Short mmCIF file of N, CA and C and ligand atoms in Angstrom, two decimals:
data_model
loop_
_atom_site.label_atom_id
_atom_site.label_comp_id
_atom_site.label_asym_id
_atom_site.label_seq_id
_atom_site.Cartn_x
_atom_site.Cartn_y
_atom_site.Cartn_z
N MET A 1 -27.55 -5.79 -2.03
CA MET A 1 -27.31 -4.52 -1.39
C MET A 1 -25.97 -3.87 -1.78
N THR A 2 -26.49 -2.70 -2.54
CA THR A 2 -25.22 -2.01 -2.89
C THR A 2 -24.91 -1.09 -1.64
N GLN A 3 -23.50 -1.01 -1.39
CA GLN A 3 -22.87 0.02 -0.66
C GLN A 3 -22.40 1.13 -1.11
N SER A 4 -22.58 2.38 -0.69
CA SER A 4 -22.06 3.44 -1.67
C SER A 4 -20.47 3.88 -0.98
N LEU A 5 -19.53 4.15 -1.75
CA LEU A 5 -18.34 4.31 -1.41
C LEU A 5 -17.86 5.81 -1.87
N SER A 6 -16.97 6.46 -1.04
CA SER A 6 -16.51 7.54 -1.53
C SER A 6 -15.67 7.45 -3.01
N PRO A 7 -15.72 8.65 -3.67
CA PRO A 7 -15.00 8.30 -5.17
C PRO A 7 -13.82 7.70 -5.04
N SER A 8 -12.94 8.13 -4.19
CA SER A 8 -11.62 7.37 -4.21
C SER A 8 -11.49 5.85 -3.89
N ALA A 9 -12.30 5.76 -3.01
CA ALA A 9 -12.45 4.16 -2.65
C ALA A 9 -13.14 3.42 -3.78
N GLN A 10 -14.05 3.90 -4.32
CA GLN A 10 -14.70 3.46 -5.46
C GLN A 10 -13.92 3.10 -6.56
N LYS A 11 -12.94 4.08 -6.81
CA LYS A 11 -11.88 3.76 -7.82
C LYS A 11 -10.98 2.75 -7.58
N VAL A 12 -10.71 2.38 -6.26
CA VAL A 12 -10.07 1.18 -5.98
C VAL A 12 -11.07 -0.13 -6.11
N GLN A 13 -12.22 0.11 -5.69
CA GLN A 13 -13.20 -1.15 -5.80
C GLN A 13 -13.33 -1.39 -7.49
N GLU A 14 -13.24 -0.50 -8.25
CA GLU A 14 -13.39 -0.67 -9.75
C GLU A 14 -12.18 -1.25 -10.38
N ALA A 15 -10.88 -0.86 -9.64
CA ALA A 15 -9.77 -1.66 -10.23
C ALA A 15 -9.59 -2.92 -9.92
N LEU A 16 -9.92 -3.11 -8.62
CA LEU A 16 -10.14 -4.69 -8.20
C LEU A 16 -11.06 -5.26 -9.05
N THR A 17 -12.43 -5.06 -9.41
CA THR A 17 -13.01 -5.71 -10.36
C THR A 17 -12.71 -5.85 -11.82
N ALA A 18 -12.07 -4.83 -12.07
CA ALA A 18 -11.53 -4.69 -13.61
C ALA A 18 -10.48 -5.90 -13.68
N LEU A 19 -9.73 -6.17 -12.72
CA LEU A 19 -8.55 -7.28 -12.60
C LEU A 19 -9.28 -8.53 -12.41
N GLY A 20 -10.74 -8.63 -12.18
CA GLY A 20 -11.10 -9.78 -11.88
C GLY A 20 -11.09 -10.35 -10.54
N PHE A 21 -10.82 -9.38 -9.48
CA PHE A 21 -11.16 -9.93 -8.14
C PHE A 21 -12.25 -9.59 -7.55
N ALA A 22 -12.77 -10.46 -6.67
CA ALA A 22 -14.19 -10.43 -6.01
C ALA A 22 -13.97 -9.44 -4.86
N HIS A 23 -12.78 -9.15 -4.34
CA HIS A 23 -12.31 -8.28 -2.85
C HIS A 23 -13.56 -7.14 -2.89
N ARG A 24 -13.95 -6.92 -1.68
CA ARG A 24 -14.83 -5.68 -1.34
C ARG A 24 -14.14 -4.62 -0.58
N VAL A 25 -14.18 -3.61 -1.00
CA VAL A 25 -13.71 -2.38 -0.09
C VAL A 25 -14.47 -2.06 0.90
N VAL A 26 -14.04 -1.88 2.14
CA VAL A 26 -14.83 -1.44 3.30
C VAL A 26 -14.55 -0.26 3.74
N GLU A 27 -15.60 0.83 3.98
CA GLU A 27 -15.10 2.04 4.71
C GLU A 27 -15.37 2.19 6.21
N HIS A 28 -14.52 2.45 6.87
CA HIS A 28 -14.73 2.46 8.57
C HIS A 28 -15.38 3.83 9.01
N GLU A 29 -16.10 3.70 10.05
CA GLU A 29 -16.39 4.98 10.64
C GLU A 29 -15.16 5.53 11.36
N GLN A 30 -14.16 4.70 11.95
CA GLN A 30 -13.02 5.23 12.44
C GLN A 30 -11.82 5.29 11.25
N THR A 31 -11.03 6.10 11.60
CA THR A 31 -9.74 6.61 10.72
C THR A 31 -8.91 5.21 10.68
N THR A 32 -8.50 4.94 9.54
CA THR A 32 -7.44 3.72 9.13
C THR A 32 -6.33 4.63 8.83
N ARG A 33 -6.05 5.38 8.69
CA ARG A 33 -4.86 6.64 8.14
C ARG A 33 -3.56 5.89 8.65
N THR A 34 -3.42 5.44 9.61
CA THR A 34 -1.99 5.00 9.90
C THR A 34 -2.34 3.35 10.01
N SER A 35 -1.11 2.52 10.20
CA SER A 35 -1.22 1.24 10.27
C SER A 35 -1.97 0.84 11.47
N ALA A 36 -1.21 1.47 12.57
CA ALA A 36 -1.91 1.13 13.88
C ALA A 36 -3.29 1.52 14.00
N GLU A 37 -3.93 2.65 13.54
CA GLU A 37 -5.30 2.96 13.53
C GLU A 37 -6.02 2.10 12.84
N ALA A 38 -5.50 1.44 11.48
CA ALA A 38 -6.10 0.71 10.84
C ALA A 38 -6.31 -0.87 11.52
N ALA A 39 -5.36 -1.17 12.47
CA ALA A 39 -5.17 -2.44 12.98
C ALA A 39 -6.27 -2.42 14.14
N GLN A 40 -6.50 -1.23 14.56
CA GLN A 40 -7.27 -1.03 15.77
C GLN A 40 -8.84 -1.02 15.29
N ALA A 41 -9.01 -0.42 13.97
CA ALA A 41 -10.29 -0.34 13.46
C ALA A 41 -10.98 -1.77 13.15
N ILE A 42 -10.09 -2.48 12.36
CA ILE A 42 -10.22 -3.83 11.91
C ILE A 42 -10.19 -4.95 13.01
N GLY A 43 -9.43 -4.93 14.02
CA GLY A 43 -9.29 -5.74 15.03
C GLY A 43 -8.30 -6.80 14.61
N CYS A 44 -7.30 -6.43 14.14
CA CYS A 44 -6.20 -7.32 13.69
C CYS A 44 -4.93 -6.76 14.11
N GLU A 45 -3.82 -7.81 14.05
CA GLU A 45 -2.46 -7.13 14.27
C GLU A 45 -2.08 -6.07 13.48
N VAL A 46 -1.19 -5.37 13.98
CA VAL A 46 -0.57 -4.38 13.02
C VAL A 46 0.45 -4.80 12.08
N GLY A 47 1.00 -6.18 12.11
CA GLY A 47 1.47 -6.97 11.11
C GLY A 47 0.78 -7.21 10.06
N GLN A 48 -0.60 -7.23 10.12
CA GLN A 48 -1.21 -7.58 8.97
C GLN A 48 -1.73 -6.33 8.16
N ILE A 49 -1.26 -5.27 8.51
CA ILE A 49 -1.71 -4.15 7.55
C ILE A 49 -0.50 -4.07 6.56
N ALA A 50 -1.04 -3.97 5.23
CA ALA A 50 -0.02 -3.80 4.22
C ALA A 50 -0.06 -2.39 4.14
N LYS A 51 1.00 -1.68 4.33
CA LYS A 51 1.11 -0.28 4.15
C LYS A 51 1.85 -0.08 2.71
N SER A 52 1.19 0.94 2.22
CA SER A 52 1.88 1.27 0.88
C SER A 52 2.67 2.45 0.90
N LEU A 53 3.98 2.53 0.83
CA LEU A 53 4.76 3.51 0.98
C LEU A 53 5.31 3.64 -0.33
N VAL A 54 5.63 5.21 -0.80
CA VAL A 54 6.13 5.48 -1.98
C VAL A 54 7.44 6.20 -1.74
N PHE A 55 8.40 5.76 -2.63
CA PHE A 55 9.75 6.23 -2.68
C PHE A 55 9.90 6.88 -3.87
N ARG A 56 11.22 7.60 -4.18
CA ARG A 56 11.53 8.20 -5.40
C ARG A 56 12.88 7.70 -5.66
N GLY A 57 13.34 7.38 -6.91
CA GLY A 57 14.56 7.00 -7.25
C GLY A 57 15.36 8.21 -7.39
N LYS A 58 16.45 8.64 -6.64
CA LYS A 58 17.16 9.92 -6.83
C LYS A 58 17.42 10.43 -8.28
N GLN A 59 18.05 9.37 -8.70
CA GLN A 59 18.50 9.68 -10.16
C GLN A 59 17.32 9.71 -11.31
N SER A 60 16.60 8.55 -11.13
CA SER A 60 15.79 8.50 -12.28
C SER A 60 14.57 9.28 -11.89
N GLY A 61 14.28 9.69 -10.59
CA GLY A 61 13.07 10.25 -10.46
C GLY A 61 11.70 9.31 -10.51
N LYS A 62 11.77 8.05 -10.62
CA LYS A 62 10.85 7.19 -11.05
C LYS A 62 10.28 6.95 -9.40
N ALA A 63 8.72 6.61 -9.44
CA ALA A 63 8.22 6.34 -8.10
C ALA A 63 8.13 4.76 -7.90
N ILE A 64 8.58 4.38 -6.73
CA ILE A 64 8.52 3.12 -6.21
C ILE A 64 7.62 2.79 -5.14
N LEU A 65 6.86 1.79 -5.45
CA LEU A 65 5.91 1.36 -4.15
C LEU A 65 6.36 0.24 -3.49
N VAL A 66 6.43 0.31 -2.09
CA VAL A 66 6.86 -0.69 -1.23
C VAL A 66 5.73 -0.98 -0.44
N ILE A 67 5.21 -2.34 -0.70
CA ILE A 67 3.94 -2.55 0.33
C ILE A 67 4.77 -3.51 1.60
N ALA A 68 4.79 -2.66 2.69
CA ALA A 68 5.37 -3.26 4.09
C ALA A 68 4.36 -3.65 5.02
N SER A 69 4.69 -4.66 5.84
CA SER A 69 3.86 -4.96 7.04
C SER A 69 4.12 -3.81 7.92
N GLY A 70 2.85 -3.52 8.54
CA GLY A 70 2.80 -2.24 9.11
C GLY A 70 3.60 -2.21 10.46
N ALA A 71 4.13 -3.60 10.95
CA ALA A 71 5.04 -3.69 12.01
C ALA A 71 6.53 -3.30 11.53
N ASN A 72 6.90 -3.11 10.32
CA ASN A 72 8.17 -2.87 9.93
C ASN A 72 8.46 -1.55 9.48
N ARG A 73 9.77 -1.35 9.81
CA ARG A 73 10.47 0.00 9.25
C ARG A 73 11.13 -0.40 7.99
N VAL A 74 10.96 0.20 6.90
CA VAL A 74 11.64 -0.20 5.67
C VAL A 74 12.96 0.63 5.74
N ASP A 75 13.86 -0.24 5.33
CA ASP A 75 15.40 0.11 5.26
C ASP A 75 15.81 0.64 4.01
N GLU A 76 16.26 1.89 3.97
CA GLU A 76 16.51 2.48 2.62
C GLU A 76 17.87 1.90 1.99
N LYS A 77 18.51 1.37 2.72
CA LYS A 77 19.82 0.97 2.01
C LYS A 77 19.29 -0.56 1.45
N LYS A 78 18.51 -1.13 2.00
CA LYS A 78 18.14 -2.40 1.26
C LYS A 78 17.35 -2.21 0.24
N LEU A 79 16.58 -1.00 0.12
CA LEU A 79 15.80 -0.62 -0.85
C LEU A 79 16.74 -0.37 -2.10
N ARG A 80 17.52 0.49 -1.84
CA ARG A 80 18.68 0.90 -2.86
C ARG A 80 19.33 -0.14 -3.54
N ASP A 81 19.88 -1.14 -2.63
CA ASP A 81 20.25 -2.56 -3.29
C ASP A 81 19.38 -2.94 -4.43
N LEU A 82 18.15 -3.25 -3.91
CA LEU A 82 17.00 -3.88 -4.75
C LEU A 82 16.66 -3.10 -5.75
N ILE A 83 16.54 -1.81 -5.95
CA ILE A 83 16.19 -0.98 -6.95
C ILE A 83 17.35 -0.53 -7.90
N GLY A 84 18.54 -0.51 -7.22
CA GLY A 84 19.65 -0.11 -8.04
C GLY A 84 19.96 1.32 -8.27
N GLU A 85 19.37 2.01 -7.39
CA GLU A 85 20.04 3.53 -7.39
C GLU A 85 19.41 4.04 -5.87
N LYS A 86 19.97 5.21 -5.33
CA LYS A 86 19.66 5.70 -4.31
C LYS A 86 18.12 6.12 -4.22
N ILE A 87 17.57 5.98 -3.25
CA ILE A 87 15.96 6.18 -3.13
C ILE A 87 15.86 7.35 -1.97
N GLU A 88 14.72 7.94 -2.10
CA GLU A 88 14.35 8.92 -1.05
C GLU A 88 12.75 8.78 -0.70
N LYS A 89 12.32 9.06 0.54
CA LYS A 89 11.05 9.05 0.53
C LYS A 89 10.21 10.09 -0.15
N ALA A 90 9.18 9.80 -0.50
CA ALA A 90 8.58 10.76 -1.78
C ALA A 90 7.68 11.67 -0.60
N ASP A 91 7.50 13.18 -1.10
CA ASP A 91 6.79 13.98 -0.60
C ASP A 91 5.25 13.77 -1.12
N ALA A 92 4.22 14.53 -0.16
CA ALA A 92 2.90 14.27 -0.15
C ALA A 92 2.44 14.51 -1.74
N ASP A 93 3.02 15.59 -2.51
CA ASP A 93 2.56 15.96 -3.77
C ASP A 93 3.01 14.76 -4.78
N PHE A 94 4.37 14.40 -4.46
CA PHE A 94 4.74 13.20 -5.31
C PHE A 94 3.85 12.09 -5.48
N VAL A 95 3.53 11.79 -4.02
CA VAL A 95 2.68 10.61 -3.89
C VAL A 95 1.34 10.87 -4.61
N ARG A 96 0.83 12.00 -4.41
CA ARG A 96 -0.73 12.14 -4.97
C ARG A 96 -0.53 12.13 -6.36
N SER A 97 0.48 12.69 -7.20
CA SER A 97 0.49 12.87 -8.41
C SER A 97 0.88 11.46 -9.13
N ARG A 98 1.88 10.75 -8.38
CA ARG A 98 2.06 9.40 -9.24
C ARG A 98 0.95 8.33 -8.67
N THR A 99 0.34 8.27 -7.79
CA THR A 99 -0.54 7.41 -7.31
C THR A 99 -1.82 7.69 -7.64
N GLY A 100 -2.24 9.23 -7.68
CA GLY A 100 -3.67 9.40 -7.49
C GLY A 100 -4.34 9.33 -6.19
N PHE A 101 -3.79 9.12 -5.11
CA PHE A 101 -4.40 9.12 -3.90
C PHE A 101 -3.51 9.72 -2.93
N VAL A 102 -4.09 10.08 -1.90
CA VAL A 102 -3.54 11.02 -0.94
C VAL A 102 -2.79 9.98 0.16
N ILE A 103 -1.77 10.40 1.01
CA ILE A 103 -1.07 9.92 2.09
C ILE A 103 -2.09 9.28 3.01
N GLY A 104 -2.09 7.92 3.41
CA GLY A 104 -2.95 7.61 4.48
C GLY A 104 -4.15 6.70 3.78
N GLY A 105 -4.19 6.69 2.52
CA GLY A 105 -5.22 5.84 1.72
C GLY A 105 -4.53 5.26 0.43
N VAL A 106 -3.30 5.28 0.41
CA VAL A 106 -2.65 4.84 -0.88
C VAL A 106 -2.85 3.37 -0.97
N PRO A 107 -3.45 3.06 -2.11
CA PRO A 107 -3.79 1.40 -2.32
C PRO A 107 -2.46 0.85 -2.83
N PRO A 108 -2.83 -0.58 -2.75
CA PRO A 108 -1.78 -1.29 -3.72
C PRO A 108 -1.74 -1.42 -4.90
N LEU A 109 -2.79 -0.97 -5.63
CA LEU A 109 -3.08 -1.06 -6.84
C LEU A 109 -3.96 0.13 -7.54
N GLY A 110 -4.32 0.38 -8.72
CA GLY A 110 -5.28 1.09 -9.28
C GLY A 110 -4.69 2.61 -9.59
N HIS A 111 -3.36 2.55 -9.60
CA HIS A 111 -2.71 3.96 -9.36
C HIS A 111 -2.66 4.54 -10.85
N ALA A 112 -2.19 6.02 -10.86
CA ALA A 112 -2.37 6.85 -12.12
C ALA A 112 -1.69 6.29 -13.04
N GLU A 113 -0.48 5.71 -12.55
CA GLU A 113 0.88 5.17 -13.57
C GLU A 113 1.11 3.78 -13.05
N PRO A 114 1.48 2.75 -13.63
CA PRO A 114 2.22 1.65 -13.08
C PRO A 114 3.46 1.86 -12.19
N LEU A 115 3.37 1.28 -11.18
CA LEU A 115 4.75 1.70 -10.32
C LEU A 115 5.55 0.45 -10.09
N GLU A 116 6.82 0.45 -10.10
CA GLU A 116 7.54 -0.53 -9.77
C GLU A 116 7.52 -1.08 -8.17
N THR A 117 7.04 -2.28 -8.01
CA THR A 117 6.38 -2.52 -6.46
C THR A 117 7.07 -3.78 -6.08
N LEU A 118 7.63 -3.47 -4.78
CA LEU A 118 8.10 -4.45 -3.85
C LEU A 118 7.16 -4.71 -2.88
N ILE A 119 7.31 -6.08 -2.32
CA ILE A 119 6.30 -6.48 -1.11
C ILE A 119 7.40 -7.06 -0.19
N ASP A 120 7.06 -6.79 0.92
CA ASP A 120 7.76 -7.26 2.35
C ASP A 120 7.54 -8.64 2.42
N GLU A 121 8.58 -9.41 2.49
CA GLU A 121 8.27 -10.90 2.76
C GLU A 121 7.71 -11.15 3.84
N SER A 122 7.87 -10.41 5.08
CA SER A 122 7.14 -10.58 6.33
C SER A 122 5.67 -10.62 6.18
N LEU A 123 5.09 -10.16 5.07
CA LEU A 123 3.46 -10.24 4.98
C LEU A 123 3.06 -11.58 4.63
N MET A 124 3.97 -12.22 3.89
CA MET A 124 3.62 -13.57 3.39
C MET A 124 3.43 -14.61 4.29
N ARG A 125 3.62 -14.40 5.54
CA ARG A 125 3.54 -15.39 6.36
C ARG A 125 1.82 -15.37 7.18
N PHE A 126 1.18 -14.38 6.87
CA PHE A 126 -0.17 -14.20 7.41
C PHE A 126 -1.02 -14.84 6.49
N ASP A 127 -2.33 -15.25 6.98
CA ASP A 127 -3.31 -15.88 6.19
C ASP A 127 -4.08 -14.91 5.61
N SER A 128 -4.06 -13.76 6.31
CA SER A 128 -5.20 -12.56 5.89
C SER A 128 -4.26 -11.45 6.21
N ILE A 129 -4.18 -10.34 5.25
CA ILE A 129 -3.95 -8.96 5.60
C ILE A 129 -4.95 -8.00 5.22
N TRP A 130 -4.47 -6.77 5.35
CA TRP A 130 -5.56 -5.62 5.01
C TRP A 130 -4.89 -4.59 4.33
N ALA A 131 -5.35 -4.02 3.31
CA ALA A 131 -4.51 -2.87 2.67
C ALA A 131 -5.26 -1.74 2.39
N ALA A 132 -5.02 -0.57 2.45
CA ALA A 132 -5.56 0.86 2.22
C ALA A 132 -6.45 0.69 0.89
N ALA A 133 -7.26 1.36 0.94
CA ALA A 133 -8.29 1.46 -0.61
C ALA A 133 -8.92 2.74 -0.83
N GLY A 134 -7.87 3.62 -0.85
CA GLY A 134 -8.06 4.93 -1.44
C GLY A 134 -8.54 6.10 -0.77
N THR A 135 -8.82 5.83 0.68
CA THR A 135 -9.18 6.97 1.46
C THR A 135 -8.82 6.66 2.96
N PRO A 136 -8.44 7.54 3.89
CA PRO A 136 -7.85 7.08 5.22
C PRO A 136 -9.09 6.44 5.87
N ASN A 137 -10.00 5.98 5.49
CA ASN A 137 -11.17 5.29 6.45
C ASN A 137 -11.38 3.87 5.44
N ALA A 138 -10.67 3.41 4.19
CA ALA A 138 -11.20 2.54 3.45
C ALA A 138 -10.10 1.19 3.42
N VAL A 139 -10.34 0.22 3.68
CA VAL A 139 -9.33 -0.90 3.58
C VAL A 139 -10.16 -2.23 2.62
N PHE A 140 -9.19 -2.95 2.28
CA PHE A 140 -9.93 -4.27 2.01
C PHE A 140 -9.02 -5.52 2.50
N ASN A 141 -9.58 -6.75 2.62
CA ASN A 141 -9.02 -7.78 3.12
C ASN A 141 -8.60 -8.72 1.74
N LEU A 142 -7.57 -9.13 1.97
CA LEU A 142 -6.74 -10.04 1.04
C LEU A 142 -5.84 -11.00 1.56
N THR A 143 -5.02 -11.99 0.77
CA THR A 143 -4.24 -12.77 1.00
C THR A 143 -2.92 -12.23 0.59
N PRO A 144 -1.93 -12.82 1.23
CA PRO A 144 -0.47 -12.27 0.60
C PRO A 144 -0.62 -12.81 -0.92
N ALA A 145 -1.00 -13.99 -1.26
CA ALA A 145 -0.78 -14.23 -2.52
C ALA A 145 -1.66 -13.62 -3.59
N ASP A 146 -2.80 -13.17 -3.08
CA ASP A 146 -3.64 -12.03 -3.71
C ASP A 146 -2.82 -10.60 -4.00
N LEU A 147 -2.06 -10.45 -3.12
CA LEU A 147 -1.49 -9.16 -3.21
C LEU A 147 -0.14 -9.24 -4.21
N ALA A 148 0.32 -10.30 -4.33
CA ALA A 148 1.38 -10.46 -5.32
C ALA A 148 0.81 -10.60 -6.56
N ALA A 149 -0.24 -11.14 -6.62
CA ALA A 149 -0.87 -11.43 -8.25
C ALA A 149 -1.36 -10.13 -8.48
N MET A 150 -2.06 -9.29 -7.71
CA MET A 150 -2.62 -8.01 -8.29
C MET A 150 -1.73 -6.93 -8.45
N THR A 151 -0.55 -7.08 -7.87
CA THR A 151 0.31 -5.89 -8.00
C THR A 151 1.48 -6.26 -8.96
N GLY A 152 1.78 -7.56 -9.13
CA GLY A 152 2.88 -7.89 -9.97
C GLY A 152 4.36 -7.84 -9.09
N GLY A 153 4.13 -7.56 -7.68
CA GLY A 153 5.26 -6.97 -6.94
C GLY A 153 6.17 -8.07 -6.76
N ARG A 154 7.46 -7.59 -6.60
CA ARG A 154 8.62 -8.53 -6.17
C ARG A 154 8.68 -8.82 -4.69
N VAL A 155 8.58 -10.09 -4.09
CA VAL A 155 8.65 -10.21 -2.73
C VAL A 155 10.08 -10.20 -2.40
N ALA A 156 10.34 -9.28 -1.41
CA ALA A 156 11.79 -9.08 -0.96
C ALA A 156 11.84 -8.71 0.54
N VAL A 157 13.29 -8.79 1.01
CA VAL A 157 13.34 -8.22 2.58
C VAL A 157 13.74 -6.79 2.43
N VAL A 158 12.69 -6.25 2.93
CA VAL A 158 12.80 -4.68 2.55
C VAL A 158 13.11 -4.08 4.11
N SER A 159 13.17 -4.64 5.20
CA SER A 159 13.11 -4.23 6.61
C SER A 159 14.58 -4.63 7.33
N1 LIG B 1 -4.33 3.43 5.53
C1 LIG B 1 -3.32 3.08 6.27
C2 LIG B 1 -3.02 1.74 6.70
S1 LIG B 1 -2.99 0.56 5.33
C3 LIG B 1 -1.91 3.72 5.53
O1 LIG B 1 -2.12 4.02 4.31
N2 LIG B 1 -1.03 3.49 6.02
S2 LIG B 1 0.68 3.84 5.49
O2 LIG B 1 1.57 3.49 6.56
O3 LIG B 1 0.72 3.28 4.26
O4 LIG B 1 0.29 5.28 5.09
C4 LIG B 1 0.88 6.31 5.89
C5 LIG B 1 2.39 6.38 5.45
O5 LIG B 1 2.58 7.50 4.71
C6 LIG B 1 3.29 6.60 6.63
O6 LIG B 1 3.66 5.23 7.21
C7 LIG B 1 4.35 7.35 6.16
O7 LIG B 1 5.39 6.31 5.40
C8 LIG B 1 3.89 8.09 4.78
N3 LIG B 1 3.81 9.67 5.20
C9 LIG B 1 2.95 10.06 6.06
N4 LIG B 1 3.30 11.46 6.19
C10 LIG B 1 4.12 11.62 5.17
C11 LIG B 1 4.71 12.91 4.50
N5 LIG B 1 4.04 14.12 4.91
N6 LIG B 1 5.31 12.69 3.25
C12 LIG B 1 5.59 11.63 3.08
N7 LIG B 1 4.98 10.36 3.40
C13 LIG B 1 4.41 10.36 4.45
#
């Protein structure tokens, strides 16, 4: 049975398939725009939501993707030390142009351009986590090891 996904969710499904992953994107009736809403729709802990946050290097202007546990607040000072320059939170236009997705649906892979990626080490203790999949209703289930493999991200203490 084929399930039809909205175009942005389909883009994430195709990125997964192209990398050889069998993960399936799921679209919910309820919103999954924030970590709390995603956890509610899925029925998991908010800590199991892998939120994809985009920052901008203040000097370089480069985009940095931080995949954090939905339960954590990212510490910008720690990010600065990890990245090697001051960073700031990206605005909505920057997020859309660099990732190809809108805030609330930014996935960990399938972006418009490759992004330097950090993964919150506190995601690693879960057997199962969920990430956004292109729209504020779409998610997919994965393991922390899958997340590291599909993004090439560096696991670090970010909060
Ligand atoms: N779909 C959910 C669960 S995976 C999701 O994408 N959550 S999220 O946390 O990764 O995405 C929402 C995040 O976007 C917020 O945590 C916040 O950091 C960021 N955000 C929200 N509004 C803005 C804004 N106006 N400008 C920049 N970033 C924003």
